[in-house]
PDB file of C-alpha atoms in Angstrom:
ATOM      1  CA  MET A 258      -3.947 -14.553 -11.489  1.00 51.00           C
ATOM      2  CA  LYS A 259      -7.590 -14.284 -10.678  1.00 66.00           C
ATOM      3  CA  ASP A 260      -7.562 -11.155  -8.565  1.00 87.00           C
ATOM      4  CA  GLU A 261      -6.161  -7.956 -10.075  1.00 87.00           C
ATOM      5  CA  ASN A 262      -5.756  -6.462  -6.584  1.00 89.00           C
ATOM      6  CA  GLU A 263      -3.544  -9.391  -5.600  1.00 91.00           C
ATOM      7  CA  LYS A 264      -1.418  -8.879  -8.700  1.00 90.00           C
ATOM      8  CA  THR A 265      -1.097  -5.148  -7.971  1.00 92.00           C
ATOM      9  CA  GLY A 266      -0.090  -5.930  -4.399  1.00 94.00           C
ATOM     10  CA  LEU A 267       2.584  -8.380  -5.548  1.00 93.00           C
ATOM     11  CA  ILE A 268       3.997  -5.796  -7.963  1.00 94.00           C
ATOM     12  CA  GLY A 269       4.176  -3.296  -5.097  1.00 96.00           C
ATOM     13  CA  LEU A 270       5.946  -5.856  -2.918  1.00 96.00           C
ATOM     14  CA  ALA A 271       8.419  -6.594  -5.717  1.00 95.00           C
ATOM     15  CA  ILE A 272       9.271  -2.898  -6.047  1.00 96.00           C
ATOM     16  CA  GLY A 273       9.652  -2.665  -2.265  1.00 97.00           C
ATOM     17  CA  ALA A 274      11.948  -5.702  -2.237  1.00 96.00           C
ATOM     18  CA  ALA A 275      14.074  -4.142  -4.961  1.00 97.00           C
ATOM     19  CA  VAL A 276      14.393  -0.872  -3.034  1.00 97.00           C
ATOM     20  CA  MET A 277      15.288  -2.745   0.163  1.00 97.00           C
ATOM     21  CA  GLY A 278      17.951  -4.678  -1.740  1.00 96.00           C
ATOM     22  CA  LEU A 279      19.430  -1.436  -3.017  1.00 97.00           C
ATOM     23  CA  ILE A 280      19.435   0.068   0.475  1.00 97.00           C
ATOM     24  CA  THR A 281      21.126  -3.027   1.888  1.00 96.00           C
ATOM     25  CA  SER A 282      23.822  -2.928  -0.786  1.00 96.00           C
ATOM     26  CA  ARG A 283      24.207   0.845  -0.331  1.00 97.00           C
ATOM     27  CA  THR A 284      23.437   1.447  -3.991  1.00 96.00           C
ATOM     28  CA  MET A 285      22.083   4.791  -5.140  1.00 96.00           C
ATOM     29  CA  ILE A 286      18.313   4.578  -5.572  1.00 96.00           C
ATOM     30  CA  CYS A 287      17.142   5.801  -8.963  1.00 96.00           C
ATOM     31  CA  ARG A 288      14.805   4.482 -11.623  1.00 96.00           C
ATOM     32  CA  GLU A 289      17.561   2.631 -13.479  1.00 96.00           C
ATOM     33  CA  SER A 290      18.920   0.903 -10.377  1.00 97.00           C
ATOM     34  CA  ILE A 291      15.421  -0.181  -9.313  1.00 97.00           C
ATOM     35  CA  VAL A 292      14.710  -1.636 -12.768  1.00 96.00           C
ATOM     36  CA  GLU A 293      18.073  -3.426 -12.753  1.00 95.00           C
ATOM     37  CA  GLU A 294      17.400  -4.873  -9.282  1.00 95.00           C
ATOM     38  CA  LEU A 295      13.892  -5.993 -10.303  1.00 95.00           C
ATOM     39  CA  ARG A 296      15.327  -7.804 -13.310  1.00 91.00           C
ATOM     40  CA  ARG A 297      17.981  -9.434 -11.128  1.00 90.00           C
ATOM     41  CA  LEU A 298      15.371 -10.564  -8.602  1.00 91.00           C
ATOM     42  CA  GLY A 299      13.135 -11.892 -11.381  1.00 89.00           C
ATOM     43  CA  ARG A 300      15.959 -14.003 -12.755  1.00 86.00           C
ATOM     44  CA  LYS A 301      16.785 -15.191  -9.241  1.00 83.00           C
ATOM     45  CA  LYS A 302      13.207 -16.357  -8.536  1.00 65.00           C
ATOM     46  CA  GLY A 303      12.501 -17.702 -12.001  1.00 60.00           C
ATOM     47  CA  ASP A 304       9.579 -20.019 -11.198  1.00 66.00           C
ATOM     48  CA  GLY A 305       7.205 -18.384 -13.663  1.00 60.00           C
ATOM     49  CA  LEU A 306       4.810 -16.453 -11.449  1.00 63.00           C
ATOM     50  CA  GLU A 307       7.350 -14.316  -9.619  1.00 64.00           C
ATOM     51  CA  ASP A 308       9.235 -13.845 -12.849  1.00 81.00           C
ATOM     52  CA  GLU A 309       6.121 -12.345 -14.473  1.00 86.00           C
ATOM     53  CA  ILE A 310       5.517 -10.075 -11.485  1.00 89.00           C
ATOM     54  CA  PHE A 311       9.098  -8.772 -11.471  1.00 91.00           C
ATOM     55  CA  VAL A 312       8.976  -8.164 -15.234  1.00 90.00           C
ATOM     56  CA  GLN A 313       5.730  -6.198 -14.917  1.00 92.00           C
ATOM     57  CA  ALA A 314       7.125  -4.215 -11.983  1.00 94.00           C
ATOM     58  CA  ALA A 315      10.259  -3.381 -13.984  1.00 94.00           C
ATOM     59  CA  LEU A 316       8.115  -2.206 -16.904  1.00 93.00           C
ATOM     60  CA  LEU A 317       6.049   0.052 -14.636  1.00 94.00           C
ATOM     61  CA  VAL A 318       9.116   1.578 -12.998  1.00 95.00           C
ATOM     62  CA  SER A 319      10.892   2.084 -16.325  1.00 93.00           C
ATOM     63  CA  LYS A 320       7.829   3.910 -17.698  1.00 91.00           C
ATOM     64  CA  GLY A 321       7.662   6.093 -14.608  1.00 81.00           C
ATOM     65  CA  LEU A 322       4.121   5.057 -13.663  1.00 62.00           C
TER      66      LEU A 322
END
């Protein structure tokens, strides 16, 4: 990706999508469940770009950053 701000925005959107998925499924929201949902969403998308974004988002959440 050319623009680091765009990449940061996509990571934020991925985390938001994961949280919304957890809310919809009435799953407890904690770091582990968010990381698990991000990994699930990344596998679901799987076209390369989204996959990379979801992996990076999962790494950030798992580190607590």
